[in-house]
PDB file of C-alpha atoms in Angstrom:
ATOM      1  CA  ALA A 190       0.000   0.000   0.000  1.00 33.00           C
ATOM      2  CA  ASP A 191       1.051   3.598  -0.538  1.00 39.00           C
ATOM      3  CA  ALA A 192       2.420   5.291   2.540  1.00 38.00           C
ATOM      4  CA  ILE A 193       2.076   8.859   3.701  1.00 40.00           C
ATOM      5  CA  GLY A 194       4.857   9.600   6.146  1.00 40.00           C
ATOM      6  CA  GLY A 195       4.992   5.867   6.926  1.00 40.00           C
ATOM      7  CA  VAL A 196       1.197   5.677   7.416  1.00 41.00           C
ATOM      8  CA  ASP A 197      -1.228   3.674   5.300  1.00 44.00           C
ATOM      9  CA  ALA A 198      -2.604   6.105   2.713  1.00 49.00           C
ATOM     10  CA  GLU A 199      -6.063   4.544   2.838  1.00 49.00           C
ATOM     11  CA  LEU A 200      -6.441   5.550   6.483  1.00 49.00           C
ATOM     12  CA  VAL A 201      -5.574   9.130   5.646  1.00 52.00           C
ATOM     13  CA  ARG A 202      -8.089   9.096   2.811  1.00 55.00           C
ATOM     14  CA  LEU A 203     -10.676   7.867   5.298  1.00 53.00           C
ATOM     15  CA  ALA A 204      -9.727  10.621   7.740  1.00 54.00           C
ATOM     16  CA  VAL A 205     -10.507  13.448   5.330  1.00 55.00           C
ATOM     17  CA  PRO A 206     -14.346  13.158   5.334  1.00 57.00           C
ATOM     18  CA  GLY A 207     -14.392  13.131   9.124  1.00 54.00           C
ATOM     19  CA  LEU A 208     -12.108  16.146   9.318  1.00 53.00           C
ATOM     20  CA  ILE A 209     -14.260  17.985   6.790  1.00 53.00           C
ATOM     21  CA  ALA A 210     -17.296  17.268   8.951  1.00 56.00           C
ATOM     22  CA  ALA A 211     -15.386  18.519  11.978  1.00 53.00           C
ATOM     23  CA  GLN A 212     -14.287  21.613  10.075  1.00 49.00           C
ATOM     24  CA  ARG A 213     -17.886  22.407   9.202  1.00 52.00           C
ATOM     25  CA  ALA A 214     -18.731  22.090  12.882  1.00 54.00           C
ATOM     26  CA  GLY A 215     -15.873  24.446  13.734  1.00 52.00           C
ATOM     27  CA  ARG A 216     -14.023  21.887  15.841  1.00 44.00           C
ATOM     28  CA  ALA A 217     -10.862  21.058  13.870  1.00 43.00           C
ATOM     29  CA  ARG A 218      -8.796  24.190  14.346  1.00 42.00           C
ATOM     30  CA  GLN A 219      -5.071  24.388  14.922  1.00 40.00           C
ATOM     31  CA  PRO A 220      -3.386  24.280  17.359  1.00 39.00           C
ATOM     32  CA  ALA A 221      -6.141  22.362  19.168  1.00 36.00           C
ATOM     33  CA  LEU A 222      -5.474  19.170  17.203  1.00 38.00           C
ATOM     34  CA  GLN A 223      -6.807  17.095  20.073  1.00 37.00           C
ATOM     35  CA  ARG A 224     -10.277  18.182  18.988  1.00 37.00           C
ATOM     36  CA  ALA A 225      -9.976  16.344  15.684  1.00 37.00           C
ATOM     37  CA  PRO A 226     -10.999  12.935  17.105  1.00 34.00           C
ATOM     38  CA  VAL A 227     -14.285  14.473  18.292  1.00 32.00           C
ATOM     39  CA  GLY A 228     -15.045  15.449  14.737  1.00 33.00           C
ATOM     40  CA  LEU A 229     -14.039  12.020  13.486  1.00 34.00           C
ATOM     41  CA  ARG A 230     -16.401  10.341  15.931  1.00 33.00           C
ATOM     42  CA  GLN A 231     -19.229  12.620  14.818  1.00 35.00           C
ATOM     43  CA  GLY A 232     -19.364  11.135  11.360  1.00 37.00           C
ATOM     44  CA  GLY A 233     -18.748  12.145   7.764  1.00 37.00           C
ATOM     45  CA  TRP A 234     -17.842   8.566   6.865  1.00 36.00           C
ATOM     46  CA  ARG A 235     -18.955   6.538   3.877  1.00 40.00           C
ATOM     47  CA  ASP A 236     -19.797   2.860   3.521  1.00 41.00           C
ATOM     48  CA  GLY A 237     -20.835   2.335   7.145  1.00 45.00           C
ATOM     49  CA  ARG A 238     -17.326   1.976   8.522  1.00 44.00           C
ATOM     50  CA  LYS A 239     -17.115   0.239  11.870  1.00 43.00           C
ATOM     51  CA  PRO A 240     -16.261   2.094  15.102  1.00 50.00           C
ATOM     52  CA  ALA A 241     -13.002   0.143  15.354  1.00 49.00           C
ATOM     53  CA  LEU A 242     -11.888   1.628  12.021  1.00 45.00           C
ATOM     54  CA  HIS A 243     -12.948   5.084  13.205  1.00 47.00           C
ATOM     55  CA  ALA A 244     -10.696   4.648  16.225  1.00 51.00           C
ATOM     56  CA  ALA A 245      -7.835   3.483  13.996  1.00 47.00           C
ATOM     57  CA  VAL A 246      -8.151   6.569  11.816  1.00 46.00           C
ATOM     58  CA  GLN A 247      -8.315   8.725  14.942  1.00 50.00           C
ATOM     59  CA  ARG A 248      -4.987   7.302  16.085  1.00 49.00           C
ATOM     60  CA  VAL A 249      -3.473   7.874  12.647  1.00 47.00           C
ATOM     61  CA  VAL A 250      -4.513  11.503  12.476  1.00 49.00           C
ATOM     62  CA  VAL A 251      -3.528  12.489  16.003  1.00 46.00           C
ATOM     63  CA  ASP A 252      -0.798  10.091  17.066  1.00 49.00           C
ATOM     64  CA  ARG A 253       0.976   8.790  13.968  1.00 46.00           C
ATOM     65  CA  LEU A 254       0.925  11.431  11.257  1.00 47.00           C
ATOM     66  CA  PRO A 255       3.819  13.910  11.228  1.00 51.00           C
ATOM     67  CA  VAL A 256       2.781  17.447  12.197  1.00 52.00           C
ATOM     68  CA  ARG A 257       3.205  18.663   8.615  1.00 55.00           C
ATOM     69  CA  ALA A 258       0.936  15.895   7.295  1.00 57.00           C
ATOM     70  CA  VAL A 259      -1.728  16.736   9.879  1.00 60.00           C
ATOM     71  CA  GLY A 260      -1.471  20.341   8.728  1.00 63.00           C
ATOM     72  CA  HIS A 261      -1.988  19.227   5.124  1.00 63.00           C
ATOM     73  CA  VAL A 262      -5.101  17.254   6.031  1.00 65.00           C
ATOM     74  CA  LEU A 263      -6.543  20.166   8.015  1.00 68.00           C
ATOM     75  CA  ASN A 264      -5.765  22.601   5.194  1.00 71.00           C
ATOM     76  CA  LEU A 265      -7.447  20.212   2.784  1.00 70.00           C
ATOM     77  CA  ALA A 266     -10.559  20.257   4.965  1.00 67.00           C
ATOM     78  CA  ARG A 267     -10.509  24.050   5.076  1.00 71.00           C
ATOM     79  CA  ILE A 268     -10.084  24.405   1.318  1.00 75.00           C
ATOM     80  CA  GLU A 269     -12.763  21.878   0.394  1.00 69.00           C
ATOM     81  CA  THR A 270     -15.286  23.437   2.782  1.00 67.00           C
ATOM     82  CA  ARG A 271     -14.118  27.001   2.016  1.00 70.00           C
ATOM     83  CA  VAL A 272     -13.486  27.567   5.720  1.00 65.00           C
ATOM     84  CA  PHE A 273     -10.604  30.010   5.583  1.00 68.00           C
ATOM     85  CA  ALA A 274     -10.148  33.586   6.680  1.00 59.00           C
ATOM     86  CA  GLY A 275      -9.355  36.623   4.605  1.00 72.00           C
ATOM     87  CA  ASP A 276     -10.300  38.448   1.430  1.00 87.00           C
ATOM     88  CA  ALA A 277      -8.172  39.202  -1.596  1.00 92.00           C
ATOM     89  CA  HIS A 278      -6.084  42.357  -1.295  1.00 95.00           C
ATOM     90  CA  PRO A 279      -3.643  43.828  -3.846  1.00 97.00           C
ATOM     91  CA  VAL A 280       0.024  43.222  -3.059  1.00 97.00           C
ATOM     92  CA  ASP A 281       3.357  43.651  -4.780  1.00 98.00           C
ATOM     93  CA  LEU A 282       3.900  40.021  -5.759  1.00 98.00           C
ATOM     94  CA  ALA A 283       7.689  39.971  -5.936  1.00 98.00           C
ATOM     95  CA  SER A 284       8.047  41.803  -2.616  1.00 98.00           C
ATOM     96  CA  THR A 285       5.480  39.528  -0.984  1.00 98.00           C
ATOM     97  CA  VAL A 286       7.296  36.408  -2.174  1.00 98.00           C
ATOM     98  CA  ARG A 287      10.661  37.735  -0.989  1.00 98.00           C
ATOM     99  CA  GLN A 288       9.264  38.620   2.406  1.00 97.00           C
ATOM    100  CA  PHE A 289       7.697  35.173   2.762  1.00 96.00           C
ATOM    101  CA  ILE A 290      11.012  33.496   1.941  1.00 96.00           C
ATOM    102  CA  ASP A 291      12.920  35.700   4.388  1.00 95.00           C
ATOM    103  CA  GLU A 292      10.454  34.986   7.201  1.00 94.00           C
ATOM    104  CA  ASN A 293      10.607  31.220   6.602  1.00 93.00           C
ATOM    105  CA  ARG A 294      14.252  30.819   5.641  1.00 92.00           C
ATOM    106  CA  HIS A 295      14.788  28.279   8.424  1.00 91.00           C
ATOM    107  CA  LEU A 296      12.389  25.887   6.661  1.00 90.00           C
ATOM    108  CA  PHE A 297      14.222  25.969   3.347  1.00 89.00           C
ATOM    109  CA  ARG A 298      17.538  24.675   4.699  1.00 78.00           C
ATOM    110  CA  ASN A 299      20.402  25.229   2.246  1.00 87.00           C
ATOM    111  CA  CYS A 300      18.186  25.893  -0.764  1.00 94.00           C
ATOM    112  CA  ALA A 301      19.158  28.870  -2.929  1.00 96.00           C
ATOM    113  CA  ILE A 302      15.942  30.667  -3.844  1.00 97.00           C
ATOM    114  CA  GLN A 303      16.119  33.498  -6.363  1.00 97.00           C
ATOM    115  CA  VAL A 304      13.178  35.846  -6.975  1.00 98.00           C
ATOM    116  CA  GLU A 305      13.538  37.664 -10.277  1.00 98.00           C
ATOM    117  CA  ASP A 306      12.273  41.200 -10.779  1.00 97.00           C
ATOM    118  CA  PRO A 307       9.189  41.289 -13.023  1.00 96.00           C
ATOM    119  CA  PRO A 308       9.808  42.799 -16.470  1.00 93.00           C
ATOM    120  CA  GLY A 309       8.328  46.269 -16.681  1.00 91.00           C
ATOM    121  CA  GLY A 310       8.287  46.931 -12.963  1.00 94.00           C
ATOM    122  CA  PRO A 311       6.302  45.723  -9.927  1.00 96.00           C
ATOM    123  CA  ILE A 312       3.185  43.621 -10.469  1.00 97.00           C
ATOM    124  CA  ILE A 313       0.321  44.440  -8.116  1.00 96.00           C
ATOM    125  CA  TYR A 314      -2.135  41.580  -7.849  1.00 97.00           C
ATOM    126  CA  PRO A 315      -4.989  40.745  -5.420  1.00 96.00           C
ATOM    127  CA  VAL A 316      -4.320  37.601  -3.373  1.00 96.00           C
ATOM    128  CA  ILE A 317      -5.835  35.990  -0.283  1.00 92.00           C
ATOM    129  CA  ALA A 318      -2.710  36.247   1.859  1.00 91.00           C
ATOM    130  CA  PRO A 319      -2.952  33.037   3.978  1.00 88.00           C
ATOM    131  CA  LEU A 320      -3.848  30.955   0.913  1.00 91.00           C
ATOM    132  CA  PHE A 321      -1.107  32.472  -1.233  1.00 94.00           C
ATOM    133  CA  GLU A 322       1.399  31.731   1.531  1.00 92.00           C
ATOM    134  CA  MET A 323       0.110  28.140   1.652  1.00 90.00           C
ATOM    135  CA  LEU A 324       0.694  27.896  -2.104  1.00 94.00           C
ATOM    136  CA  LEU A 325       4.244  29.237  -1.790  1.00 96.00           C
ATOM    137  CA  MET A 326       5.092  26.955   1.121  1.00 92.00           C
ATOM    138  CA  ASN A 327       3.883  23.801  -0.608  1.00 91.00           C
ATOM    139  CA  ILE A 328       5.642  24.578  -3.885  1.00 95.00           C
ATOM    140  CA  LEU A 329       8.969  25.393  -2.231  1.00 95.00           C
ATOM    141  CA  ILE A 330       8.941  22.486   0.220  1.00 91.00           C
ATOM    142  CA  ASN A 331       8.068  20.123  -2.636  1.00 90.00           C
ATOM    143  CA  ALA A 332      10.939  21.486  -4.748  1.00 92.00           C
ATOM    144  CA  ILE A 333      13.354  20.926  -1.865  1.00 91.00           C
ATOM    145  CA  GLN A 334      12.040  17.504  -0.865  1.00 88.00           C
ATOM    146  CA  TYR A 335      12.328  16.088  -4.373  1.00 89.00           C
ATOM    147  CA  ASN A 336      15.896  17.253  -4.912  1.00 91.00           C
ATOM    148  CA  VAL A 337      19.071  15.236  -4.468  1.00 89.00           C
ATOM    149  CA  SER A 338      21.606  17.828  -5.675  1.00 90.00           C
ATOM    150  CA  GLU A 339      24.252  19.207  -3.326  1.00 90.00           C
ATOM    151  CA  LYS A 340      22.681  22.657  -3.584  1.00 93.00           C
ATOM    152  CA  PRO A 341      18.934  22.730  -4.281  1.00 94.00           C
ATOM    153  CA  ARG A 342      17.957  25.766  -6.320  1.00 97.00           C
ATOM    154  CA  VAL A 343      14.627  27.399  -7.112  1.00 98.00           C
ATOM    155  CA  SER A 344      14.187  30.432  -9.338  1.00 98.00           C
ATOM    156  CA  ILE A 345      10.888  32.313  -9.293  1.00 98.00           C
ATOM    157  CA  SER A 346       9.904  34.541 -12.203  1.00 98.00           C
ATOM    158  CA  PHE A 347       6.851  36.608 -13.154  1.00 98.00           C
ATOM    159  CA  GLU A 348       5.762  36.661 -16.800  1.00 97.00           C
ATOM    160  CA  PRO A 349       2.762  38.815 -17.788  1.00 95.00           C
ATOM    161  CA  ASP A 350       1.607  38.351 -21.378  1.00 89.00           C
ATOM    162  CA  GLY A 351      -1.363  40.670 -21.732  1.00 83.00           C
ATOM    163  CA  ARG A 352      -4.107  38.223 -20.735  1.00 91.00           C
ATOM    164  CA  SER A 353      -2.500  36.196 -17.983  1.00 96.00           C
ATOM    165  CA  LEU A 354       0.290  36.204 -15.459  1.00 97.00           C
ATOM    166  CA  ARG A 355       2.580  33.216 -15.158  1.00 98.00           C
ATOM    167  CA  ILE A 356       4.488  32.714 -11.913  1.00 98.00           C
ATOM    168  CA  ARG A 357       7.152  30.111 -12.651  1.00 98.00           C
ATOM    169  CA  PHE A 358       8.987  28.069 -10.029  1.00 98.00           C
ATOM    170  CA  ARG A 359      11.952  26.377 -11.707  1.00 98.00           C
ATOM    171  CA  ASP A 360      14.026  23.873  -9.701  1.00 97.00           C
ATOM    172  CA  ASN A 361      17.024  21.594 -10.228  1.00 96.00           C
ATOM    173  CA  GLY A 362      15.376  18.565  -8.644  1.00 92.00           C
ATOM    174  CA  ILE A 363      14.766  15.009  -9.767  1.00 92.00           C
ATOM    175  CA  GLY A 364      12.406  16.039 -12.568  1.00 91.00           C
ATOM    176  CA  LEU A 365       9.073  14.602 -13.621  1.00 90.00           C
ATOM    177  CA  SER A 366       8.054  11.643 -15.713  1.00 86.00           C
ATOM    178  CA  GLY A 367       5.228  11.964 -18.212  1.00 85.00           C
ATOM    179  CA  GLU A 368       2.849  10.280 -15.777  1.00 85.00           C
ATOM    180  CA  ASP A 369       3.874  12.652 -12.988  1.00 85.00           C
ATOM    181  CA  ARG A 370       3.168  15.672 -15.180  1.00 87.00           C
ATOM    182  CA  ARG A 371      -0.328  14.417 -15.901  1.00 87.00           C
ATOM    183  CA  ARG A 372      -1.236  13.412 -12.356  1.00 89.00           C
ATOM    184  CA  ILE A 373       0.857  15.489  -9.963  1.00 90.00           C
ATOM    185  CA  PHE A 374      -2.006  17.796  -8.907  1.00 90.00           C
ATOM    186  CA  ARG A 375      -4.440  14.972  -8.141  1.00 88.00           C
ATOM    187  CA  LYS A 376      -5.462  14.470  -4.550  1.00 84.00           C
ATOM    188  CA  PHE A 377      -3.298  11.836  -2.794  1.00 78.00           C
ATOM    189  CA  TYR A 378      -1.122  11.267  -5.852  1.00 79.00           C
ATOM    190  CA  GLN A 379       2.426  10.345  -4.884  1.00 74.00           C
ATOM    191  CA  GLY A 380       4.972  10.441  -7.677  1.00 66.00           C
ATOM    192  CA  ARG A 381       7.564   7.874  -8.510  1.00 61.00           C
ATOM    193  CA  ARG A 382       9.857   6.816  -5.709  1.00 57.00           C
ATOM    194  CA  ASN A 383      13.531   7.687  -5.596  1.00 61.00           C
ATOM    195  CA  ASP A 384      15.918   5.671  -3.430  1.00 61.00           C
ATOM    196  CA  SER A 385      17.704   8.875  -2.429  1.00 63.00           C
ATOM    197  CA  ILE A 386      14.492  10.344  -0.988  1.00 64.00           C
ATOM    198  CA  PRO A 387      13.621   8.466   2.218  1.00 55.00           C
ATOM    199  CA  ALA A 388       9.959   9.421   2.632  1.00 53.00           C
ATOM    200  CA  ALA A 389       7.110  10.028   0.250  1.00 56.00           C
ATOM    201  CA  GLY A 390       5.085  13.213   0.435  1.00 60.00           C
ATOM    202  CA  SER A 391       1.549  13.460   1.723  1.00 65.00           C
ATOM    203  CA  GLY A 392      -0.016  13.479  -1.733  1.00 74.00           C
ATOM    204  CA  ILE A 393      -1.907  16.611  -0.676  1.00 82.00           C
ATOM    205  CA  GLY A 394       0.536  19.529  -1.001  1.00 83.00           C
ATOM    206  CA  LEU A 395       0.362  20.102  -4.760  1.00 91.00           C
ATOM    207  CA  TYR A 396      -3.359  19.329  -4.796  1.00 90.00           C
ATOM    208  CA  LEU A 397      -3.699  22.256  -2.369  1.00 89.00           C
ATOM    209  CA  VAL A 398      -1.597  24.390  -4.726  1.00 93.00           C
ATOM    210  CA  GLN A 399      -4.046  23.682  -7.541  1.00 95.00           C
ATOM    211  CA  GLN A 400      -7.053  24.471  -5.352  1.00 92.00           C
ATOM    212  CA  VAL A 401      -5.550  27.758  -4.157  1.00 93.00           C
ATOM    213  CA  ALA A 402      -4.789  28.723  -7.769  1.00 95.00           C
ATOM    214  CA  ARG A 403      -8.410  27.989  -8.702  1.00 93.00           C
ATOM    215  CA  LEU A 404      -9.677  30.091  -5.810  1.00 91.00           C
ATOM    216  CA  HIS A 405      -7.725  32.935  -7.438  1.00 94.00           C
ATOM    217  CA  ARG A 406      -9.445  32.098 -10.786  1.00 95.00           C
ATOM    218  CA  GLY A 407      -6.283  30.472 -12.125  1.00 97.00           C
ATOM    219  CA  ARG A 408      -4.624  27.081 -12.419  1.00 97.00           C
ATOM    220  CA  ALA A 409      -1.306  25.342 -11.890  1.00 97.00           C
ATOM    221  CA  VAL A 410       0.613  23.269 -14.443  1.00 96.00           C
ATOM    222  CA  ALA A 411       3.842  21.289 -14.252  1.00 95.00           C
ATOM    223  CA  ASP A 412       6.513  20.644 -16.855  1.00 95.00           C
ATOM    224  CA  SER A 413       9.918  18.978 -17.006  1.00 93.00           C
ATOM    225  CA  GLU A 414      12.530  18.132 -19.604  1.00 89.00           C
ATOM    226  CA  GLY A 415      12.697  14.665 -18.099  1.00 84.00           C
ATOM    227  CA  GLU A 416      13.827  12.700 -15.088  1.00 84.00           C
ATOM    228  CA  GLY A 417      16.898  14.182 -13.451  1.00 86.00           C
ATOM    229  CA  LYS A 418      16.473  17.507 -15.275  1.00 90.00           C
ATOM    230  CA  GLY A 419      14.443  19.507 -12.792  1.00 94.00           C
ATOM    231  CA  ALA A 420      10.881  20.722 -13.046  1.00 95.00           C
ATOM    232  CA  VAL A 421       8.952  23.909 -13.669  1.00 97.00           C
ATOM    233  CA  LEU A 422       5.730  24.500 -11.796  1.00 97.00           C
ATOM    234  CA  THR A 423       3.713  27.405 -13.174  1.00 98.00           C
ATOM    235  CA  VAL A 424       0.789  29.194 -11.553  1.00 98.00           C
ATOM    236  CA  ILE A 425      -1.294  30.895 -14.261  1.00 98.00           C
ATOM    237  CA  LEU A 426      -3.530  33.747 -13.124  1.00 98.00           C
ATOM    238  CA  PRO A 427      -5.852  36.038 -15.091  1.00 96.00           C
ATOM    239  CA  TYR A 428      -4.151  39.376 -15.642  1.00 94.00           C
ATOM    240  CA  LYS A 429      -4.609  42.309 -18.007  1.00 81.00           C
ATOM    241  CA  THR A 430      -1.481  44.273 -18.756  1.00 69.00           C
ATOM    242  CA  LYS A 431      -2.001  48.004 -18.605  1.00 64.00           C
ATOM    243  CA  LYS A 432      -1.704  49.585 -22.042  1.00 55.00           C
ATOM    244  CA  GLU A 433       0.564  52.556 -22.387  1.00 46.00           C
ATOM    245  CA  GLY A 434      -0.521  55.841 -23.866  1.00 41.00           C
ATOM    246  CA  PRO A 435      -3.649  57.979 -23.428  1.00 39.00           C
TER     247      PRO A 435
END
């Protein structure tokens, strides 16, 4: 069976409906993770699962999943029930990304992250700040996790083209197979295994990236020149370039 942080993926899949039910009831909020089992016991399950299985999933969510994986599951519940705080406000994208990286540098270990200046000057774009930060975190952590080079690198560029804005995250990681490119944003999809990478991801992080992009009326796509040649993840957002002149 697939594993998520060493935990049976099927149990995590089973946990999501219960956490969504708990989220709707307002009970599954960080940092009070101990409340999650209450929500699980309240229902949201399919196929008439037995109480013993409910208890097993409860143990997985609270006792066995790594903190980051629990965070992914809770964020998934928030996104799918639209229980998140904040409205979209215009920000300078490049400055916002740089500030986010500076504030979370300790999470990115020895990764060299370069944020390029947008052509034509600053790009002001409305984003829902906590969701945009979630998108950035998941993209960057994924780029670092699936990288076996001595010095992981990620370059971030902004490319407006008149009708859309492309934010590209280019890394020097292990690359993507054709199957990965087609399926990488699916919920619970875990890409091919690499012996140099000890643990698989949660299968939720890039799904969350896609959902956040859609909440901003955009989408995310992935590309790669092949295995071992890095990957490019692009967030495409609607954007009208201002025309010059009167």
